[in-house]
mmCIF file of C-alpha atoms in Angstrom:
data_model
loop_
_atom_site.group_PDB
_atom_site.id
_atom_site.type_symbol
_atom_site.label_atom_id
_atom_site.label_comp_id
_atom_site.label_asym_id
_atom_site.label_seq_id
_atom_site.Cartn_x
_atom_site.Cartn_y
_atom_site.Cartn_z
ATOM 1 C CA MET A 22 0.000 0.000 0.000
ATOM 2 C CA TYR A 23 2.836 2.303 0.848
ATOM 3 C CA ARG A 24 4.409 1.500 -2.434
ATOM 4 C CA ARG A 25 1.276 2.361 -4.297
ATOM 5 C CA PHE A 26 0.991 5.661 -2.478
ATOM 6 C CA LEU A 27 4.603 6.481 -3.332
ATOM 7 C CA THR A 28 4.009 5.633 -6.994
ATOM 8 C CA ILE A 29 1.024 7.970 -7.137
ATOM 9 C CA ILE A 30 3.015 10.826 -5.579
ATOM 10 C CA VAL A 31 5.875 10.358 -8.052
ATOM 11 C CA MET A 32 3.471 10.364 -10.970
ATOM 12 C CA LEU A 33 1.741 13.510 -9.810
ATOM 13 C CA SER A 34 5.036 15.310 -9.339
ATOM 14 C CA ILE A 35 6.170 14.339 -12.848
ATOM 15 C CA MET A 36 2.933 15.686 -14.275
ATOM 16 C CA GLY A 37 3.254 18.872 -12.326
ATOM 17 C CA LEU A 38 6.837 19.421 -13.505
ATOM 18 C CA SER A 39 5.905 18.824 -17.126
ATOM 19 C CA ASP A 40 3.131 21.385 -16.807
ATOM 20 C CA LEU A 41 5.588 23.882 -15.406
ATOM 21 C CA ALA A 42 7.927 23.227 -18.301
ATOM 22 C CA TRP A 43 5.233 24.151 -20.817
ATOM 23 C CA SER A 44 4.293 27.279 -19.025
ATOM 24 C CA ALA A 45 7.894 28.369 -18.746
ATOM 25 C CA GLY A 46 8.044 29.029 -22.522
ATOM 26 C CA PRO A 47 7.015 32.277 -24.227
ATOM 27 C CA SER A 48 3.897 33.538 -22.564
ATOM 28 C CA GLY A 49 0.466 34.058 -24.272
ATOM 29 C CA PHE A 50 -0.367 34.834 -27.874
ATOM 30 C CA THR A 51 1.817 36.862 -30.119
ATOM 31 C CA GLN A 52 0.515 39.509 -32.495
ATOM 32 C CA ALA A 53 0.953 37.058 -35.390
ATOM 33 C CA ASP A 54 -1.197 34.526 -33.547
ATOM 34 C CA ARG A 55 -3.884 37.146 -33.008
ATOM 35 C CA GLU A 56 -3.838 38.174 -36.686
ATOM 36 C CA ARG A 57 -3.976 34.558 -37.685
ATOM 37 C CA LEU A 58 -7.013 34.029 -35.422
ATOM 38 C CA VAL A 59 -8.728 37.124 -36.860
ATOM 39 C CA ARG A 60 -8.126 35.855 -40.416
ATOM 40 C CA LEU A 61 -9.338 32.426 -39.374
ATOM 41 C CA GLU A 62 -12.497 33.962 -37.883
ATOM 42 C CA ALA A 63 -13.060 36.008 -41.058
ATOM 43 C CA THR A 64 -12.541 32.932 -43.225
ATOM 44 C CA LEU A 65 -14.863 30.884 -41.031
ATOM 45 C CA GLU A 66 -17.474 33.639 -41.117
ATOM 46 C CA THR A 67 -17.233 33.826 -44.918
ATOM 47 C CA PHE A 68 -17.435 30.044 -45.110
ATOM 48 C CA MET A 69 -20.464 30.002 -42.776
ATOM 49 C CA LYS A 70 -22.241 32.674 -44.838
ATOM 50 C CA ALA A 71 -21.495 30.791 -48.064
ATOM 51 C CA THR A 72 -22.719 27.563 -46.491
ATOM 52 C CA ASP A 73 -25.868 29.277 -45.204
ATOM 53 C CA ARG A 74 -26.463 30.775 -48.651
ATOM 54 C CA ARG A 75 -26.000 27.351 -50.284
ATOM 55 C CA PHE A 76 -28.384 25.750 -47.823
ATOM 56 C CA GLU A 77 -30.918 28.515 -48.437
ATOM 57 C CA GLU A 78 -30.595 28.069 -52.222
ATOM 58 C CA LEU A 79 -30.903 24.325 -51.769
ATOM 59 C CA ARG A 80 -33.994 24.809 -49.586
ATOM 60 C CA GLN A 81 -35.552 27.146 -52.168
ATOM 61 C CA ASP A 82 -34.749 24.701 -54.959
ATOM 62 C CA MET A 83 -36.266 21.857 -52.960
ATOM 63 C CA ASN A 84 -39.364 23.950 -52.222
ATOM 64 C CA LYS A 85 -39.737 24.709 -55.946
ATOM 65 C CA ARG A 86 -39.406 21.035 -56.769
ATOM 66 C CA PHE A 87 -41.934 20.079 -54.118
ATOM 67 C CA GLU A 88 -44.326 22.702 -55.487
ATOM 68 C CA GLN A 89 -43.855 21.244 -58.965
ATOM 69 C CA VAL A 90 -44.497 17.748 -57.614
ATOM 70 C CA ASP A 91 -47.600 19.041 -55.797
ATOM 71 C CA LYS A 92 -48.843 20.601 -59.050
ATOM 72 C CA ARG A 93 -48.244 17.317 -60.831
ATOM 73 C CA PHE A 94 -50.202 15.456 -58.160
ATOM 74 C CA GLU A 95 -53.031 17.960 -58.500
ATOM 75 C CA GLN A 96 -53.027 17.429 -62.267
ATOM 76 C CA VAL A 97 -53.075 13.663 -61.786
ATOM 77 C CA ASP A 98 -55.923 14.023 -59.265
ATOM 78 C CA LYS A 99 -57.881 16.147 -61.753
ATOM 79 C CA ARG A 100 -57.259 13.576 -64.460
ATOM 80 C CA PHE A 101 -58.491 10.790 -62.166
ATOM 81 C CA GLU A 102 -61.599 12.828 -61.417
ATOM 82 C CA GLN A 103 -62.183 13.286 -65.156
ATOM 83 C CA VAL A 104 -61.719 9.562 -65.752
ATOM 84 C CA ASP A 105 -64.105 8.800 -62.872
ATOM 85 C CA LYS A 106 -66.719 11.156 -64.334
ATOM 86 C CA ARG A 107 -66.313 9.623 -67.773
ATOM 87 C CA PHE A 108 -66.586 6.121 -66.329
ATOM 88 C CA GLU A 109 -69.720 7.126 -64.448
ATOM 89 C CA GLN A 110 -71.196 8.571 -67.653
ATOM 90 C CA MET A 111 -70.386 5.361 -69.503
ATOM 91 C CA MET A 112 -72.001 3.264 -66.771
ATOM 92 C CA ASN A 113 -75.128 5.459 -66.855
ATOM 93 C CA PHE A 114 -75.244 5.116 -70.633
ATOM 94 C CA MET A 115 -74.919 1.329 -70.338
ATOM 95 C CA TRP A 116 -77.780 1.258 -67.805
ATOM 96 C CA ILE A 117 -79.916 3.335 -70.154
ATOM 97 C CA LEU A 118 -79.154 0.990 -73.063
ATOM 98 C CA ALA A 119 -79.920 -2.074 -70.936
ATOM 99 C CA SER A 120 -83.196 -0.499 -69.792
ATOM 100 C CA ILE A 121 -84.194 0.341 -73.363
ATOM 101 C CA PHE A 122 -83.383 -3.194 -74.512
ATOM 102 C CA ALA A 123 -85.375 -4.676 -71.619
ATOM 103 C CA ALA A 124 -88.338 -2.397 -72.385
ATOM 104 C CA ILE A 125 -88.268 -3.338 -76.079
ATOM 105 C CA THR A 126 -88.070 -7.041 -75.201
ATOM 106 C CA VAL A 127 -90.947 -6.851 -72.712
ATOM 107 C CA THR A 128 -93.031 -4.842 -75.186
ATOM 108 C CA THR A 129 -92.390 -7.356 -77.979
ATOM 109 C CA ILE A 130 -93.280 -10.310 -75.778
ATOM 110 C CA GLY A 131 -96.389 -8.496 -74.514
ATOM 111 C CA PHE A 132 -97.478 -7.648 -78.052
ATOM 112 C CA ALA A 133 -96.967 -11.243 -79.198
ATOM 113 C CA PHE A 134 -98.984 -12.534 -76.230
ATOM 114 C CA TRP A 135 -101.772 -10.004 -76.847
ATOM 115 C CA ASP A 136 -101.815 -10.799 -80.576
ATOM 116 C CA ARG A 137 -102.049 -14.549 -79.931
ATOM 117 C CA ARG A 138 -104.852 -14.101 -77.411
ATOM 118 C CA THR A 139 -106.713 -11.811 -79.812
ATOM 119 C CA ILE A 140 -106.384 -14.259 -82.697
ATOM 120 C CA ILE A 141 -107.411 -17.200 -80.540
ATOM 121 C CA ARG A 142 -110.373 -15.294 -79.072
ATOM 122 C CA LYS A 143 -111.502 -14.273 -82.563
ATOM 123 C CA ALA A 144 -111.184 -17.849 -83.842
ATOM 124 C CA VAL A 145 -113.124 -19.169 -80.858
ATOM 125 C CA ASP A 146 -115.848 -16.554 -81.355
ATOM 126 C CA GLU A 147 -116.109 -17.432 -85.054
ATOM 127 C CA SER A 148 -116.258 -21.142 -84.285
ATOM 128 C CA VAL A 149 -118.946 -20.614 -81.674
ATOM 129 C CA ALA A 150 -120.894 -18.437 -84.124
ATOM 130 C CA ARG A 151 -120.660 -21.085 -86.826
ATOM 131 C CA ILE A 152 -121.768 -23.785 -84.460
ATOM 132 C CA GLU A 153 -124.606 -21.639 -83.204
ATOM 133 C CA CYS A 154 -125.524 -20.674 -86.764
ATOM 134 C CA LYS A 155 -125.547 -24.252 -87.960
ATOM 135 C CA GLY A 156 -127.468 -25.407 -84.940
ATOM 136 C CA SER A 157 -130.088 -22.658 -85.160
ATOM 137 C CA LEU A 158 -130.395 -23.019 -88.924
ATOM 138 C CA ALA A 159 -130.890 -26.748 -88.582
ATOM 139 C CA GLN A 160 -133.428 -26.146 -85.859
ATOM 140 C CA LEU A 161 -135.169 -23.554 -88.025
ATOM 141 C CA ILE A 162 -135.320 -25.983 -90.963
ATOM 142 C CA ASN A 163 -136.667 -28.730 -88.681
ATOM 143 C CA ALA A 164 -139.282 -26.333 -87.310
ATOM 144 C CA LEU A 165 -140.315 -25.303 -90.815
ATOM 145 C CA GLN A 166 -140.503 -28.950 -91.935
ATOM 146 C CA ASP A 167 -142.772 -29.733 -88.975
ATOM 147 C CA ARG A 168 -144.980 -26.777 -89.838
ATOM 148 C CA ALA A 169 -144.994 -27.803 -93.533
ATOM 149 C CA LYS A 170 -146.805 -31.009 -92.574
ATOM 150 C CA ASP A 171 -149.831 -28.920 -91.627
ATOM 151 C CA ASP A 172 -149.390 -26.104 -94.162
ATOM 152 C CA PRO A 173 -149.358 -27.158 -97.886
ATOM 153 C CA LYS A 174 -148.225 -23.744 -99.070
ATOM 154 C CA LEU A 175 -145.098 -23.845 -96.835
ATOM 155 C CA ALA A 176 -144.426 -27.427 -97.944
ATOM 156 C CA SER A 177 -144.409 -26.361 -101.594
ATOM 157 C CA ILE A 178 -141.921 -23.525 -100.841
ATOM 158 C CA LEU A 179 -139.588 -25.865 -98.976
ATOM 159 C CA ARG A 180 -139.744 -28.366 -101.862
ATOM 160 C CA ASN A 181 -138.737 -25.637 -104.298
ATOM 161 C CA TYR A 182 -135.571 -25.070 -102.237
ATOM 162 C CA ASN A 183 -134.976 -28.778 -101.652
ATOM 163 C CA LEU A 184 -135.389 -28.426 -97.921
ATOM 164 C CA LEU A 185 -138.188 -30.955 -97.616
#
């Protein structure tokens, strides 16, 4: 322990002596050192101003570029809006065409159905009329033939027309 303490004291004294040796030289700054520092400060100040100016120019250039990019994005957004509007118009047009086609199809089918029903109804009515006509005519002839048995004048008329 004593040895360690002695080593520390020797080391501190060596450091102290070396510090004294440095301070024993010429004292302080000379005029040349001061002029050199002033020139160095001026150079650094000029360099700092130039660097600041470059950064400012770079910032302005970047801002211009970002503004250009923003304008481009706005143009692209407008174009997308135009395309969306056009697509919507096309879809509306397609719906209109589909509706027109559906209406024409329904109308054609309805007309065909109506026409068929009308033709069938007319044919049925005509058939019924013929049947009724034949039936009533036959009944009329039978009635006249029965009457002709009692009436000789009617019998002669029916013979003329070959109905008796």
